[in-house]
Amino acid sequence: MRIAIYLRVSTEMQVEDGYSLRAQRATLIEYCKANEYSVSDIYMDEGISAKDTNRPQLQRLLDDATKGLFDAVLVHKFDRFTRSVKDLYELLGYLKLHGVSFISKQEKFDTSNAMGMAMLGMLGVFAQFERELIGERVRFGMEQKVKEGKKPNGQFPYGYDKEGNIIPEEAEIIRLVRHMYMKEQMGFKTIAMRLIDKGITRRGSTWRASTVSFTLSNTFYAGIIQFGNRMENGKYAGHRKELRKGVIHEKGIYEAIFTEEEFFEHLRYMRSRSVSGYSRKREYFFTGLLRCGRCGASMFGKLTHSVPNKDGVVKKRMYYVCSTRRDNNTCKMPTIQQNHIEHLLMKYISDIAIEKSLTAAEKKKSDNQNEAREKLIQKLKRDLDSVRNRVKKWQFMFIEELVTADDLRSRLAVEYETEADILKSLEEAQIRVKESEEIKFKLSTFSQSWNEADDFDKKELLNEMFEEIRVICHIDNPRGYRNGNFFPAELELTYR
Ligand SMILES: [Zn+2]
């Protein structure tokens, strides 16, 4: 069996005996020898915590796992690999997917045998439990904040500074948006275009239908802190606000931009214009974005007649079907309800929101992630410096006639290649910091707007935010899932 050894040590642990990289490394190599395993590579993350999986060598290991470079990963103890049950479960699942087993020496845990596989299943249960526990704790913390009239998470919206004080010029634009909507009867998109025409930006970025809708529907502008968006059964309520349970509204401690009367007046108006009254034609708002996760073909909307219910009423439901399946039936992707996709999308976004507020509440995970990324950037910069210094040294040695011209050329070729690699990694690391925060913010805006949007607006919102939405489902024939009890599926989102 070919073994990839993974070692990790945090800075504090470095000094403790037995935890040092050298000690871990020696015992693991010894272990391989005793079991007649061959060591394919050693991956060492030094001075990095296991709070997340954002570790350069761990990432390299996962990468190599996909290339089939080894049959199993060996660690000294679980906590060398990760400290979170959820992460452990996900990492082992990923390795398993690529046919790689996992061995932890201390715990005598080995997924290459049946016992280890059974334990892996149990790990899944604990991972779910851990996740729910964290979610629960975070939700509780946020509720406490709301009860004090404070914003529970994230940044303050446009119109306010970092401390939650009104920025007068921005507040004026927010009032202008309301005026255009109520007095001049413009739609979201028209308002956005009009603002752009007037040269008004939204802190440097351009106005969109989604930001206009968000501006009108955000309770914060009426001095109300709102929290909670789940239904009684724990599912996301989507646009059906009346189904929400446990939503908390508290009078905020911040100055409002709209009076409550104004706010509820335009909110009522928004709702009367939206599709909930069934006055407008319903739209397939995912058309053009949706792709089949199996064959990659586009998915198209179709209306199906369900079997009449006991009152004899036939409900027409909106579905999406894979075009390959529709054309020649070679793809087995099940048809999927529009409501189902909407539910998956909202769940995805609210999970991100929980993670985001988790960081706000505990200031841990995200900080650590950013810290790790920042460390990586610093390390790459140091590497870059040393490569460039080496280049100078080689040149110096050439001048001093210590190396030949051929030697110099081949040495420099290697150094330049390394330099190019480092520059590329550096670029990626820096982009990722920016992107993730921006996307998180956009998503939170998106989900707020979604709640008040009609079908036409939803189409606009989706096209603004996403390039592509891929539907992943591993079941061929999902029967027996009825009435809002959706079959298991996932979405893969590509942002614009
Ligand atoms: Zn398909």
CSV table of C-alpha atoms and ligand atoms in Angstrom, one decimal:
chain,number,residue,atom,x,y,z
A,1,MET,CA,0.0,0.0,0.0
A,2,ARG,CA,1.3,3.5,-0.9
A,3,ILE,CA,1.0,5.9,2.0
A,4,ALA,CA,0.8,9.7,2.1
A,5,ILE,CA,1.9,10.9,5.5
A,6,TYR,CA,0.3,14.1,6.8
A,7,LEU,CA,1.9,16.0,9.6
A,8,ARG,CA,0.8,19.1,11.3
A,9,VAL,CA,2.0,21.1,14.2
A,10,SER,CA,0.9,24.5,15.5
A,11,THR,CA,3.3,27.0,16.8
A,12,GLU,CA,2.4,26.4,20.5
A,13,MET,CA,2.8,22.7,20.1
A,14,GLN,CA,6.1,22.9,18.4
A,15,VAL,CA,7.9,22.9,21.8
A,16,GLU,CA,6.0,20.1,23.4
A,17,ASP,CA,7.7,16.8,23.1
A,18,GLY,CA,6.0,14.1,21.0
A,19,TYR,CA,4.1,16.7,19.0
A,20,SER,CA,7.1,18.0,17.2
A,21,LEU,CA,7.1,17.4,13.5
A,22,ARG,CA,10.2,15.3,13.8
A,23,ALA,CA,8.7,13.0,16.4
A,24,GLN,CA,5.4,12.6,14.4
A,25,ARG,CA,7.4,11.9,11.3
A,26,ALA,CA,9.6,9.3,12.9
A,27,THR,CA,6.8,7.3,14.4
A,28,LEU,CA,4.8,7.3,11.2
A,29,ILE,CA,7.6,6.2,9.1
A,30,GLU,CA,8.3,3.5,11.6
A,31,TYR,CA,4.6,2.5,11.5
A,32,CYS,CA,4.8,2.2,7.7
A,33,LYS,CA,7.9,0.0,7.9
A,34,ALA,CA,6.3,-2.3,10.4
A,35,ASN,CA,3.3,-2.7,8.2
A,36,GLU,CA,5.3,-3.0,5.0
A,37,TYR,CA,3.7,0.2,3.5
A,38,SER,CA,5.7,2.4,1.1
A,39,VAL,CA,5.7,6.1,1.8
A,40,SER,CA,4.7,8.0,-1.4
A,41,ASP,CA,5.1,11.5,0.0
A,42,ILE,CA,5.1,13.5,3.3
A,43,TYR,CA,2.9,16.6,3.7
A,44,MET,CA,3.8,19.0,6.5
A,45,ASP,CA,1.8,22.0,7.7
A,46,GLU,CA,4.0,23.8,10.2
A,47,GLY,CA,2.7,26.4,12.6
A,48,ILE,CA,-0.9,26.1,11.2
A,49,SER,CA,-4.0,25.4,13.3
A,50,ALA,CA,-6.6,22.8,12.3
A,51,LYS,CA,-9.6,25.1,12.7
A,52,ASP,CA,-10.3,24.8,9.0
A,53,THR,CA,-9.0,22.9,6.0
A,54,ASN,CA,-7.4,25.9,4.4
A,55,ARG,CA,-3.8,24.6,4.8
A,56,PRO,CA,-1.4,24.6,1.9
A,57,GLN,CA,-0.1,21.1,2.4
A,58,LEU,CA,-3.5,19.6,3.2
A,59,GLN,CA,-4.8,21.1,0.0
A,60,ARG,CA,-1.8,19.6,-1.9
A,61,LEU,CA,-2.6,16.3,-0.4
A,62,LEU,CA,-6.2,16.5,-1.4
A,63,ASP,CA,-5.1,17.5,-4.9
A,64,ASP,CA,-2.7,14.5,-5.1
A,65,ALA,CA,-5.5,12.2,-3.9
A,66,THR,CA,-7.4,12.9,-7.1
A,67,LYS,CA,-4.4,12.0,-9.1
A,68,GLY,CA,-4.1,8.5,-7.5
A,69,LEU,CA,-0.6,9.1,-6.2
A,70,PHE,CA,-1.3,7.0,-3.0
A,71,ASP,CA,-3.8,4.5,-1.5
A,72,ALA,CA,-4.1,5.8,2.0
A,73,VAL,CA,-3.4,8.8,4.2
A,74,LEU,CA,-1.7,8.3,7.5
A,75,VAL,CA,-1.8,10.7,10.4
A,76,HIS,CA,-0.6,10.4,14.0
A,77,LYS,CA,-3.9,11.5,15.6
A,78,PHE,CA,-7.2,12.8,14.3
A,79,ASP,CA,-6.5,16.2,15.7
A,80,ARG,CA,-3.5,16.5,13.4
A,81,PHE,CA,-5.8,16.2,10.4
A,82,THR,CA,-8.7,18.4,11.7
A,83,ARG,CA,-10.4,19.4,14.9
A,84,SER,CA,-13.9,19.5,13.5
A,85,VAL,CA,-16.0,16.3,13.2
A,86,LYS,CA,-17.8,17.9,10.2
A,87,ASP,CA,-14.5,18.6,8.4
A,88,LEU,CA,-13.2,15.2,9.3
A,89,TYR,CA,-16.3,13.5,7.9
A,90,GLU,CA,-16.2,15.7,4.7
A,91,LEU,CA,-12.4,15.1,4.2
A,92,LEU,CA,-12.8,11.3,4.6
A,93,GLY,CA,-15.7,11.3,2.3
A,94,TYR,CA,-13.6,13.1,-0.3
A,95,LEU,CA,-10.8,10.7,0.1
A,96,LYS,CA,-13.2,7.7,-0.2
A,97,LEU,CA,-14.6,9.2,-3.3
A,98,HIS,CA,-11.1,9.0,-4.9
A,99,GLY,CA,-10.5,5.5,-3.5
A,100,VAL,CA,-8.1,6.6,-0.8
A,101,SER,CA,-8.3,5.1,2.7
A,102,PHE,CA,-7.5,6.9,6.0
A,103,ILE,CA,-5.5,5.7,8.9
A,104,SER,CA,-5.1,7.4,12.2
A,105,LYS,CA,-2.4,5.6,14.2
A,106,GLN,CA,-3.3,6.7,17.7
A,107,GLU,CA,-7.0,5.9,17.5
A,108,LYS,CA,-6.4,2.7,15.5
A,109,PHE,CA,-8.9,4.0,12.9
A,110,ASP,CA,-8.5,2.6,9.4
A,111,THR,CA,-11.1,3.0,6.7
A,112,SER,CA,-9.5,0.3,4.5
A,113,ASN,CA,-11.4,-2.3,6.7
A,114,ALA,CA,-15.1,-2.8,7.4
A,115,MET,CA,-14.9,-1.7,11.0
A,116,GLY,CA,-13.4,1.6,9.9
A,117,MET,CA,-16.1,2.1,7.3
A,118,ALA,CA,-18.8,1.5,9.9
A,119,MET,CA,-17.1,4.1,12.2
A,120,LEU,CA,-17.1,6.5,9.2
A,121,GLY,CA,-20.9,6.2,9.0
A,122,MET,CA,-21.2,7.1,12.7
A,123,LEU,CA,-19.0,10.0,12.2
A,124,GLY,CA,-21.6,11.4,9.8
A,125,VAL,CA,-24.2,11.4,12.5
A,126,PHE,CA,-21.9,13.2,14.9
A,127,ALA,CA,-20.9,15.7,12.2
A,128,GLN,CA,-24.6,16.6,11.6
A,129,PHE,CA,-25.1,16.9,15.4
A,130,GLU,CA,-22.1,19.2,15.7
A,131,ARG,CA,-23.4,21.3,12.9
A,132,GLU,CA,-26.8,21.7,14.4
A,133,LEU,CA,-25.3,22.5,17.8
A,134,ILE,CA,-23.2,25.2,16.4
A,135,GLY,CA,-26.2,26.6,14.4
A,136,GLU,CA,-28.3,26.5,17.5
A,137,ARG,CA,-25.7,28.3,19.6
A,138,VAL,CA,-25.2,30.9,17.0
A,139,ARG,CA,-28.9,31.5,16.5
A,140,PHE,CA,-29.3,31.9,20.3
A,141,GLY,CA,-26.5,34.4,20.4
A,142,MET,CA,-28.0,36.4,17.6
A,143,GLU,CA,-31.5,36.4,19.1
A,144,GLN,CA,-30.0,37.8,22.3
A,145,LYS,CA,-28.5,40.7,20.3
A,146,VAL,CA,-31.8,41.4,18.5
A,147,LYS,CA,-33.6,41.6,21.8
A,148,GLU,CA,-31.2,44.3,22.8
A,149,GLY,CA,-32.2,46.1,19.5
A,150,LYS,CA,-28.8,45.5,18.0
A,151,LYS,CA,-28.0,44.2,14.5
A,152,PRO,CA,-27.3,40.5,15.0
A,153,ASN,CA,-24.8,40.0,12.2
A,154,GLY,CA,-22.9,41.4,9.3
A,155,GLN,CA,-22.3,44.9,8.1
A,156,PHE,CA,-24.7,47.8,8.3
A,157,PRO,CA,-26.6,48.4,5.1
A,158,TYR,CA,-26.0,51.2,2.6
A,159,GLY,CA,-27.0,54.5,4.3
A,160,TYR,CA,-25.2,53.8,7.5
A,161,ASP,CA,-21.5,53.9,8.6
A,162,LYS,CA,-19.7,51.2,10.5
A,163,GLU,CA,-21.0,52.3,13.8
A,164,GLY,CA,-24.6,52.3,12.6
A,165,ASN,CA,-24.9,56.1,12.2
A,166,ILE,CA,-26.8,57.6,9.3
A,167,ILE,CA,-24.8,58.9,6.4
A,168,PRO,CA,-27.1,61.9,5.3
A,169,GLU,CA,-26.2,61.8,1.5
A,170,GLU,CA,-26.9,58.1,1.3
A,171,ALA,CA,-30.1,58.4,3.3
A,172,GLU,CA,-31.3,61.0,0.8
A,173,ILE,CA,-30.8,58.6,-2.1
A,174,ILE,CA,-32.7,55.9,-0.2
A,175,ARG,CA,-35.6,58.3,0.2
A,176,LEU,CA,-35.4,59.1,-3.5
A,177,VAL,CA,-35.7,55.4,-4.3
A,178,ARG,CA,-38.9,55.3,-2.4
A,179,HIS,CA,-40.2,58.4,-4.1
A,180,MET,CA,-39.5,56.9,-7.5
A,181,TYR,CA,-41.3,53.7,-6.6
A,182,MET,CA,-44.3,55.1,-4.9
A,183,LYS,CA,-44.9,58.5,-6.5
A,184,GLU,CA,-43.5,57.9,-10.0
A,185,GLN,CA,-44.6,54.3,-10.2
A,186,MET,CA,-41.3,53.0,-11.6
A,187,GLY,CA,-40.3,49.3,-11.4
A,188,PHE,CA,-37.0,48.2,-9.7
A,189,LYS,CA,-35.1,48.0,-13.0
A,190,THR,CA,-36.3,51.4,-14.2
A,191,ILE,CA,-35.3,53.0,-10.9
A,192,ALA,CA,-31.8,51.4,-11.1
A,193,MET,CA,-31.4,52.7,-14.7
A,194,ARG,CA,-32.6,56.2,-13.7
A,195,LEU,CA,-30.2,56.4,-10.8
A,196,ILE,CA,-27.3,55.4,-13.1
A,197,ASP,CA,-28.4,58.0,-15.6
A,198,LYS,CA,-28.2,60.6,-12.9
A,199,GLY,CA,-24.7,59.5,-12.1
A,200,ILE,CA,-25.6,58.2,-8.7
A,201,THR,CA,-23.6,55.2,-7.6
A,202,ARG,CA,-24.0,52.9,-4.6
A,203,ARG,CA,-20.7,53.4,-2.9
A,204,GLY,CA,-18.9,53.2,-6.2
A,205,SER,CA,-20.8,50.2,-7.5
A,206,THR,CA,-23.8,50.5,-9.8
A,207,TRP,CA,-27.5,50.3,-8.9
A,208,ARG,CA,-29.3,47.1,-9.9
A,209,ALA,CA,-32.9,45.9,-9.7
A,210,SER,CA,-31.8,43.8,-6.7
A,211,THR,CA,-30.3,46.6,-4.7
A,212,VAL,CA,-33.4,48.8,-5.4
A,213,SER,CA,-35.7,46.0,-4.2
A,214,PHE,CA,-33.5,45.4,-1.1
A,215,THR,CA,-33.5,49.1,-0.3
A,216,LEU,CA,-37.3,49.1,-0.2
A,217,SER,CA,-37.8,45.9,1.7
A,218,ASN,CA,-35.1,46.1,4.3
A,219,THR,CA,-36.7,46.5,7.7
A,220,PHE,CA,-33.6,48.1,9.0
A,221,TYR,CA,-34.4,51.3,7.2
A,222,ALA,CA,-37.6,51.5,9.3
A,223,GLY,CA,-35.7,51.1,12.5
A,224,ILE,CA,-36.8,47.4,12.9
A,225,ILE,CA,-34.4,44.6,13.5
A,226,GLN,CA,-35.7,41.4,12.0
A,227,PHE,CA,-34.4,37.9,12.6
A,228,GLY,CA,-35.5,34.4,11.7
A,229,ASN,CA,-36.7,33.1,8.4
A,230,ARG,CA,-37.6,29.4,9.0
A,231,MET,CA,-40.9,27.6,9.0
A,232,GLU,CA,-42.1,25.4,11.8
A,233,ASN,CA,-40.6,22.3,10.2
A,234,GLY,CA,-37.2,24.0,10.0
A,235,LYS,CA,-37.4,24.5,6.2
A,236,TYR,CA,-36.7,27.8,4.6
A,237,ALA,CA,-39.9,29.8,4.0
A,238,GLY,CA,-38.7,31.4,0.8
A,239,HIS,CA,-41.1,34.1,-0.3
A,240,ARG,CA,-44.0,32.8,1.7
A,241,LYS,CA,-43.5,35.1,4.6
A,242,GLU,CA,-46.8,34.1,6.3
A,243,LEU,CA,-45.4,30.7,6.9
A,244,ARG,CA,-42.5,31.9,8.9
A,245,LYS,CA,-42.3,31.0,12.5
A,246,GLY,CA,-40.3,32.5,15.3
A,247,VAL,CA,-39.4,35.6,13.4
A,248,ILE,CA,-38.4,38.3,15.9
A,249,HIS,CA,-38.9,42.0,15.3
A,250,GLU,CA,-37.4,44.4,17.7
A,251,LYS,CA,-37.2,48.2,17.7
A,252,GLY,CA,-33.6,48.9,16.8
A,253,ILE,CA,-31.3,51.3,18.7
A,254,TYR,CA,-30.3,52.9,15.4
A,255,GLU,CA,-31.9,56.0,13.7
A,256,ALA,CA,-34.4,55.1,11.0
A,257,ILE,CA,-34.6,56.4,7.4
A,258,PHE,CA,-38.3,55.6,6.8
A,259,THR,CA,-41.1,55.9,9.4
A,260,GLU,CA,-42.8,52.6,10.1
A,261,GLU,CA,-46.0,54.0,8.4
A,262,GLU,CA,-44.0,54.8,5.2
A,263,PHE,CA,-42.2,51.4,5.3
A,264,PHE,CA,-45.4,49.3,5.6
A,265,GLU,CA,-47.1,51.5,3.0
A,266,HIS,CA,-44.6,50.7,0.3
A,267,LEU,CA,-44.2,47.1,1.5
A,268,ARG,CA,-48.0,46.6,1.1
A,269,TYR,CA,-47.7,48.1,-2.3
A,270,MET,CA,-44.8,45.9,-3.3
A,271,ARG,CA,-46.8,42.9,-2.2
A,272,SER,CA,-49.9,43.9,-4.2
A,273,ARG,CA,-47.7,44.2,-7.2
A,274,SER,CA,-46.0,40.9,-6.7
A,275,VAL,CA,-47.3,37.6,-8.0
A,276,SER,CA,-48.8,36.3,-4.7
A,277,GLY,CA,-52.2,37.6,-5.9
A,278,TYR,CA,-51.9,35.2,-8.9
A,279,SER,CA,-52.7,38.1,-11.1
A,280,ARG,CA,-49.6,37.9,-13.2
A,281,LYS,CA,-48.5,35.1,-15.4
A,282,ARG,CA,-46.1,32.8,-13.6
A,283,GLU,CA,-42.5,32.7,-14.8
A,284,TYR,CA,-39.9,30.0,-15.2
A,285,PHE,CA,-37.3,32.2,-13.5
A,286,PHE,CA,-34.5,29.6,-13.7
A,287,THR,CA,-34.7,29.2,-17.5
A,288,GLY,CA,-31.3,29.9,-19.1
A,289,LEU,CA,-29.4,29.3,-15.9
A,290,LEU,CA,-30.2,25.8,-15.0
A,291,ARG,CA,-28.0,22.9,-16.1
A,292,CYS,CA,-28.3,19.2,-15.6
A,293,GLY,CA,-25.6,18.0,-13.2
A,294,ARG,CA,-25.4,14.6,-15.0
A,295,CYS,CA,-25.0,15.4,-18.7
A,296,GLY,CA,-24.4,19.2,-18.6
A,297,ALA,CA,-27.4,20.0,-20.9
A,298,SER,CA,-29.7,22.9,-20.2
A,299,MET,CA,-32.9,22.2,-18.2
A,300,PHE,CA,-36.2,23.6,-19.5
A,301,GLY,CA,-39.4,24.5,-17.8
A,302,LYS,CA,-42.5,22.4,-18.3
A,303,LEU,CA,-45.9,22.4,-16.7
A,304,THR,CA,-47.2,19.2,-15.4
A,305,HIS,CA,-50.7,18.2,-14.3
A,306,SER,CA,-50.6,16.4,-11.1
A,307,VAL,CA,-53.2,13.9,-10.2
A,308,PRO,CA,-56.3,15.6,-8.9
A,309,ASN,CA,-56.5,15.7,-5.1
A,310,LYS,CA,-59.5,14.5,-3.1
A,311,ASP,CA,-61.5,17.7,-3.8
A,312,GLY,CA,-60.9,17.1,-7.6
A,313,VAL,CA,-58.7,20.1,-8.0
A,314,VAL,CA,-55.8,19.6,-10.4
A,315,LYS,CA,-52.8,21.6,-9.5
A,316,LYS,CA,-50.4,22.6,-12.2
A,317,ARG,CA,-46.8,22.5,-11.0
A,318,MET,CA,-43.8,24.1,-12.7
A,319,TYR,CA,-41.0,21.6,-13.4
A,320,TYR,CA,-37.7,21.6,-15.1
A,321,VAL,CA,-36.5,18.8,-17.2
A,322,CYS,CA,-33.1,17.9,-18.7
A,323,SER,CA,-33.2,18.6,-22.4
A,324,THR,CA,-31.2,15.4,-23.2
A,325,ARG,CA,-33.8,13.4,-21.3
A,326,ARG,CA,-36.6,15.2,-23.1
A,327,ASP,CA,-35.0,14.6,-26.5
A,328,ASN,CA,-33.8,11.0,-26.3
A,329,ASN,CA,-34.2,9.8,-22.8
A,330,THR,CA,-30.5,8.9,-22.5
A,331,CYS,CA,-30.1,11.0,-19.3
A,332,LYS,CA,-31.8,9.8,-16.2
A,333,MET,CA,-31.9,13.1,-14.4
A,334,PRO,CA,-35.3,13.4,-12.6
A,335,THR,CA,-37.5,16.3,-13.4
A,336,ILE,CA,-37.4,18.8,-10.6
A,337,GLN,CA,-40.0,21.3,-9.3
A,338,GLN,CA,-39.3,25.0,-9.5
A,339,ASN,CA,-40.3,25.3,-5.8
A,340,HIS,CA,-37.7,22.6,-5.0
A,341,ILE,CA,-34.9,24.5,-6.7
A,342,GLU,CA,-36.0,27.7,-5.0
A,343,HIS,CA,-35.9,25.9,-1.7
A,344,LEU,CA,-32.4,24.6,-2.3
A,345,LEU,CA,-31.1,28.0,-3.3
A,346,MET,CA,-32.5,29.7,-0.2
A,347,LYS,CA,-31.2,27.0,2.0
A,348,TYR,CA,-27.8,27.3,0.4
A,349,ILE,CA,-27.8,31.1,1.0
A,350,SER,CA,-29.1,30.8,4.6
A,351,ASP,CA,-26.4,28.2,5.4
A,352,ILE,CA,-23.8,30.7,4.2
A,353,ALA,CA,-25.5,33.4,6.3
A,354,ILE,CA,-25.2,31.2,9.4
A,355,GLU,CA,-21.6,30.5,8.8
A,356,LYS,CA,-21.1,34.3,8.3
A,357,SER,CA,-22.8,35.2,11.6
A,358,LEU,CA,-21.0,32.3,13.3
A,359,THR,CA,-17.8,34.2,12.5
A,360,ALA,CA,-19.3,37.4,13.7
A,361,ALA,CA,-20.5,35.8,16.9
A,362,GLU,CA,-17.4,33.8,17.7
A,363,LYS,CA,-14.9,35.7,15.7
A,364,LYS,CA,-13.1,32.5,15.2
A,365,LYS,CA,-13.5,30.5,12.0
A,366,SER,CA,-13.5,33.3,9.5
A,367,ASP,CA,-10.7,35.1,11.4
A,368,ASN,CA,-8.7,31.9,11.3
A,369,GLN,CA,-9.4,31.4,7.7
A,370,ASN,CA,-8.4,34.9,6.8
A,371,GLU,CA,-5.4,34.6,9.1
A,372,ALA,CA,-4.4,31.3,7.4
A,373,ARG,CA,-4.8,32.9,4.0
A,374,GLU,CA,-2.9,36.0,5.2
A,375,LYS,CA,-0.1,33.7,6.5
A,376,LEU,CA,-0.1,31.9,3.2
A,377,ILE,CA,0.3,35.2,1.3
A,378,GLN,CA,3.1,36.3,3.7
A,379,LYS,CA,4.8,32.9,3.2
A,380,LEU,CA,4.5,33.2,-0.6
A,381,LYS,CA,6.0,36.7,-0.5
A,382,ARG,CA,8.9,35.4,1.5
A,383,ASP,CA,9.4,32.5,-0.9
A,384,LEU,CA,9.3,35.0,-3.7
A,385,ASP,CA,12.0,37.1,-2.0
A,386,SER,CA,14.2,34.1,-1.5
A,387,VAL,CA,13.9,32.9,-5.1
A,388,ARG,CA,14.8,36.4,-6.3
A,389,ASN,CA,17.8,36.4,-3.9
A,390,ARG,CA,18.9,33.1,-5.2
A,391,VAL,CA,18.8,34.4,-8.8
A,392,LYS,CA,21.1,37.2,-7.7
A,393,LYS,CA,23.4,34.8,-6.0
A,394,TRP,CA,23.6,32.6,-9.1
A,395,GLN,CA,24.4,35.6,-11.3
A,396,PHE,CA,27.0,36.7,-8.8
A,397,MET,CA,28.6,33.2,-8.8
A,398,PHE,CA,28.7,33.4,-12.6
A,399,ILE,CA,30.5,36.7,-12.5
A,400,GLU,CA,32.9,35.3,-10.0
A,401,GLU,CA,33.4,32.3,-12.4
A,402,LEU,CA,32.2,29.8,-9.8
A,403,VAL,CA,29.6,28.4,-12.2
A,404,THR,CA,29.6,28.0,-16.0
A,405,ALA,CA,27.2,29.8,-18.4
A,406,ASP,CA,25.3,26.5,-19.0
A,407,ASP,CA,25.0,25.9,-15.3
A,408,LEU,CA,23.7,29.4,-14.8
A,409,ARG,CA,21.2,29.0,-17.5
A,410,SER,CA,19.8,25.8,-16.2
A,411,ARG,CA,19.8,27.0,-12.6
A,412,LEU,CA,18.0,30.2,-13.6
A,413,ALA,CA,15.4,28.3,-15.6
A,414,VAL,CA,14.5,26.3,-12.5
A,415,GLU,CA,14.3,29.5,-10.4
A,416,TYR,CA,12.2,31.3,-12.9
A,417,GLU,CA,9.8,28.4,-13.1
A,418,THR,CA,9.5,28.5,-9.3
A,419,GLU,CA,9.0,32.2,-9.4
A,420,ALA,CA,6.2,31.9,-11.9
A,421,ASP,CA,4.5,29.2,-9.7
A,422,ILE,CA,4.7,31.4,-6.6
A,423,LEU,CA,3.3,34.4,-8.5
A,424,LYS,CA,0.4,32.4,-9.7
A,425,SER,CA,-0.4,31.1,-6.2
A,426,LEU,CA,0.0,34.6,-4.8
A,427,GLU,CA,-2.5,35.9,-7.3
A,428,GLU,CA,-5.0,33.2,-6.5
A,429,ALA,CA,-4.7,33.6,-2.7
A,430,GLN,CA,-5.3,37.4,-3.0
A,431,ILE,CA,-8.3,37.0,-5.3
A,432,ARG,CA,-10.0,34.5,-3.0
A,433,VAL,CA,-9.9,36.9,0.0
A,434,LYS,CA,-11.7,39.6,-2.0
A,435,GLU,CA,-14.2,37.4,-3.8
A,436,SER,CA,-15.6,35.5,-0.8
A,437,GLU,CA,-16.5,38.5,1.2
A,438,GLU,CA,-18.0,40.3,-1.7
A,439,ILE,CA,-20.1,37.2,-2.7
A,440,LYS,CA,-21.3,36.7,0.8
A,441,PHE,CA,-22.5,40.3,0.9
A,442,LYS,CA,-24.2,40.0,-2.5
A,443,LEU,CA,-25.9,36.8,-1.4
A,444,SER,CA,-27.3,38.4,1.7
A,445,THR,CA,-28.7,41.2,-0.4
A,446,PHE,CA,-30.0,38.7,-2.9
A,447,SER,CA,-32.0,36.7,-0.4
A,448,GLN,CA,-33.6,39.8,1.2
A,449,SER,CA,-34.7,41.0,-2.2
A,450,TRP,CA,-36.0,37.6,-3.2
A,451,ASN,CA,-38.6,37.7,-0.4
A,452,GLU,CA,-40.3,40.7,-1.9
A,453,ALA,CA,-39.8,40.0,-5.6
A,454,ASP,CA,-42.4,38.8,-8.0
A,455,ASP,CA,-41.7,36.1,-10.6
A,456,PHE,CA,-40.4,38.6,-13.1
A,457,ASP,CA,-38.1,40.3,-10.6
A,458,LYS,CA,-36.8,36.9,-9.5
A,459,LYS,CA,-35.7,36.2,-13.1
A,460,GLU,CA,-33.9,39.5,-13.1
A,461,LEU,CA,-32.3,38.9,-9.7
A,462,LEU,CA,-31.1,35.4,-10.7
A,463,ASN,CA,-29.5,36.7,-13.9
A,464,GLU,CA,-27.8,39.5,-12.1
A,465,MET,CA,-26.2,37.1,-9.6
A,466,PHE,CA,-25.5,33.8,-11.3
A,467,GLU,CA,-23.8,32.7,-14.5
A,468,GLU,CA,-25.0,29.1,-14.1
A,469,ILE,CA,-26.9,26.9,-11.6
A,470,ARG,CA,-26.1,23.2,-11.8
A,471,VAL,CA,-28.6,20.7,-10.3
A,472,ILE,CA,-26.9,17.7,-8.7
A,473,CYS,CA,-29.1,14.7,-7.9
A,474,HIS,CA,-28.0,11.1,-7.5
A,475,ILE,CA,-31.4,9.4,-7.5
A,476,ASP,CA,-32.9,8.1,-10.8
A,477,ASN,CA,-36.4,7.7,-9.8
A,478,PRO,CA,-37.4,9.9,-6.8
A,479,ARG,CA,-40.8,8.5,-6.0
A,480,GLY,CA,-42.7,8.9,-2.8
A,481,TYR,CA,-41.5,12.5,-2.2
A,482,ARG,CA,-44.6,14.6,-2.1
A,483,ASN,CA,-45.9,18.1,-1.2
A,484,GLY,CA,-42.9,20.0,-0.2
A,485,ASN,CA,-41.1,17.0,1.0
A,486,PHE,CA,-38.4,17.3,-1.6
A,487,PHE,CA,-36.0,14.5,-2.7
A,488,PRO,CA,-32.3,15.0,-1.9
A,489,ALA,CA,-30.5,17.3,-4.4
A,490,GLU,CA,-27.9,20.0,-4.4
A,491,LEU,CA,-27.0,23.1,-6.3
A,492,GLU,CA,-23.6,24.2,-7.6
A,493,LEU,CA,-23.5,27.9,-8.2
A,494,THR,CA,-21.4,29.9,-10.6
A,495,TYR,CA,-21.4,33.6,-9.9
A,496,ARG,CA,-21.3,36.4,-12.4
B,1,ZN,ZN,-29.1,15.4,-18.2
